[in-house]
């Protein structure tokens, strides 16, 4: 079992995922912005429709290395080392940290 599989299988996590679904429904949230910190300290993220919450909580969301590090391009404007089709990372949300962003009450 991988560390990610062990994290998703933790006792009580399913209940937390259900509690988040109830909060999503109660607040009428339509998109979830999953935030994470890049290796250079920038806050970055990915927006996913709230309808996919349970699937994302179980399987995570895919990232490319470039989303966690600064991108570099060659003289032709092409990314160095990886393209948009590269799948190298997965982000698993923490149900405990779910909250509605204060600037958008939808």
Short mmCIF file of C-alpha atoms in Angstrom, two decimals:
data_model
loop_
_atom_site.label_atom_id
_atom_site.label_comp_id
_atom_site.label_asym_id
_atom_site.label_seq_id
_atom_site.Cartn_x
_atom_site.Cartn_y
_atom_site.Cartn_z
CA UNK A 1 0.00 0.00 0.00
CA UNK A 2 1.36 3.42 -0.95
CA UNK A 3 1.40 6.36 1.46
CA UNK A 4 -1.41 8.01 -0.53
CA UNK A 5 -3.54 4.87 -0.37
CA UNK A 6 -2.92 4.65 3.38
CA UNK A 7 -3.92 8.31 3.79
CA UNK A 8 -7.17 7.86 1.87
CA UNK A 9 -7.96 4.67 3.85
CA UNK A 10 -7.49 6.29 7.29
CA UNK A 11 -10.25 5.48 9.79
CA UNK A 12 -12.83 8.26 9.93
CA UNK A 13 -11.83 9.92 6.65
CA UNK A 14 -14.99 8.73 4.87
CA UNK A 15 -17.08 10.50 7.52
CA UNK A 16 -15.10 13.71 6.98
CA UNK A 17 -15.65 13.46 3.22
CA UNK A 18 -19.40 13.11 3.83
CA UNK A 19 -19.37 16.11 6.19
CA UNK A 20 -17.70 18.20 3.49
CA UNK A 21 -20.38 17.11 0.98
CA UNK A 22 -23.07 18.26 3.40
CA UNK A 23 -21.32 21.62 3.77
CA UNK A 24 -20.97 21.97 -0.02
CA UNK A 25 -24.69 21.34 -0.44
CA UNK A 26 -25.68 23.59 2.46
CA UNK A 27 -23.60 26.53 1.22
CA UNK A 28 -24.43 26.02 -2.46
CA UNK A 29 -20.77 25.76 -3.46
CA UNK A 30 -20.29 24.99 -7.15
CA UNK A 31 -16.47 24.97 -7.47
CA UNK A 32 -13.71 23.92 -5.11
CA UNK A 33 -10.32 25.61 -5.35
CA UNK A 34 -7.66 23.15 -4.20
CA UNK A 35 -4.66 25.16 -3.02
CA UNK A 36 -1.10 24.03 -2.47
CA UNK A 37 2.30 25.66 -2.10
CA UNK A 38 4.90 25.54 -4.87
CA UNK A 39 8.51 24.70 -4.08
CA UNK A 40 9.26 28.42 -4.36
CA UNK A 41 6.56 29.36 -1.83
CA UNK A 42 3.81 30.54 -4.19
CA UNK A 43 0.20 29.65 -3.44
CA UNK A 44 -1.14 27.87 -6.49
CA UNK A 45 -4.21 25.78 -7.06
CA UNK A 46 -6.68 24.05 -9.29
CA UNK A 47 -10.43 24.61 -9.54
CA UNK A 48 -12.67 21.56 -9.90
CA UNK A 49 -16.50 21.44 -9.98
CA UNK A 50 -17.90 20.55 -6.55
CA UNK A 51 -19.89 17.70 -8.13
CA UNK A 52 -16.56 15.82 -8.27
CA UNK A 53 -15.76 16.20 -4.55
CA UNK A 54 -16.06 12.52 -3.57
CA UNK A 55 -14.06 11.32 -6.56
CA UNK A 56 -11.36 13.92 -5.95
CA UNK A 57 -11.21 13.09 -2.24
CA UNK A 58 -10.67 9.42 -3.08
CA UNK A 59 -8.48 9.56 -6.19
CA UNK A 60 -6.97 13.02 -6.00
CA UNK A 61 -6.37 15.43 -8.86
CA UNK A 62 -3.52 15.27 -11.33
CA UNK A 63 -0.77 17.84 -11.48
CA UNK A 64 2.32 18.27 -13.58
CA UNK A 65 5.68 19.08 -12.08
CA UNK A 66 5.44 22.57 -13.57
CA UNK A 67 2.54 23.42 -11.26
CA UNK A 68 4.73 23.01 -8.19
CA UNK A 69 7.90 24.63 -9.54
CA UNK A 70 8.64 27.63 -11.68
CA UNK A 71 8.26 26.92 -15.38
CA UNK A 72 11.12 27.50 -17.75
CA UNK A 73 10.88 27.79 -21.52
CA UNK A 74 13.39 27.47 -24.30
CA UNK A 75 14.04 30.17 -26.92
CA UNK A 76 11.10 28.84 -28.97
CA UNK A 77 8.64 29.25 -26.10
CA UNK A 78 8.33 25.52 -25.39
CA UNK A 79 8.35 24.25 -21.81
CA UNK A 80 11.60 22.59 -20.81
CA UNK A 81 11.36 19.04 -19.52
CA UNK A 82 7.64 18.40 -19.66
CA UNK A 83 4.51 19.32 -21.55
CA UNK A 84 0.88 19.73 -20.54
CA UNK A 85 0.25 16.01 -21.12
CA UNK A 86 2.82 14.97 -18.50
CA UNK A 87 1.29 13.41 -15.38
CA UNK A 88 3.74 13.23 -12.52
CA UNK A 89 1.94 14.24 -9.35
CA UNK A 90 -1.36 13.76 -7.58
CA UNK A 91 -2.94 16.07 -5.02
CA UNK A 92 -5.15 14.55 -2.32
CA UNK A 93 -7.41 17.04 -0.50
CA UNK A 94 -7.52 17.28 3.30
CA UNK A 95 -11.21 17.27 4.30
CA UNK A 96 -10.22 18.86 7.63
CA UNK A 97 -9.11 22.06 5.88
CA UNK A 98 -12.24 22.59 3.76
CA UNK A 99 -13.75 26.06 4.10
CA UNK A 100 -15.72 28.52 2.03
CA UNK A 101 -13.55 31.32 0.76
CA UNK A 102 -14.77 34.54 2.38
CA UNK A 103 -14.65 36.62 -0.79
CA UNK A 104 -17.15 34.42 -2.61
CA UNK A 105 -20.24 33.31 -0.71
CA UNK A 106 -21.43 30.92 -3.45
#
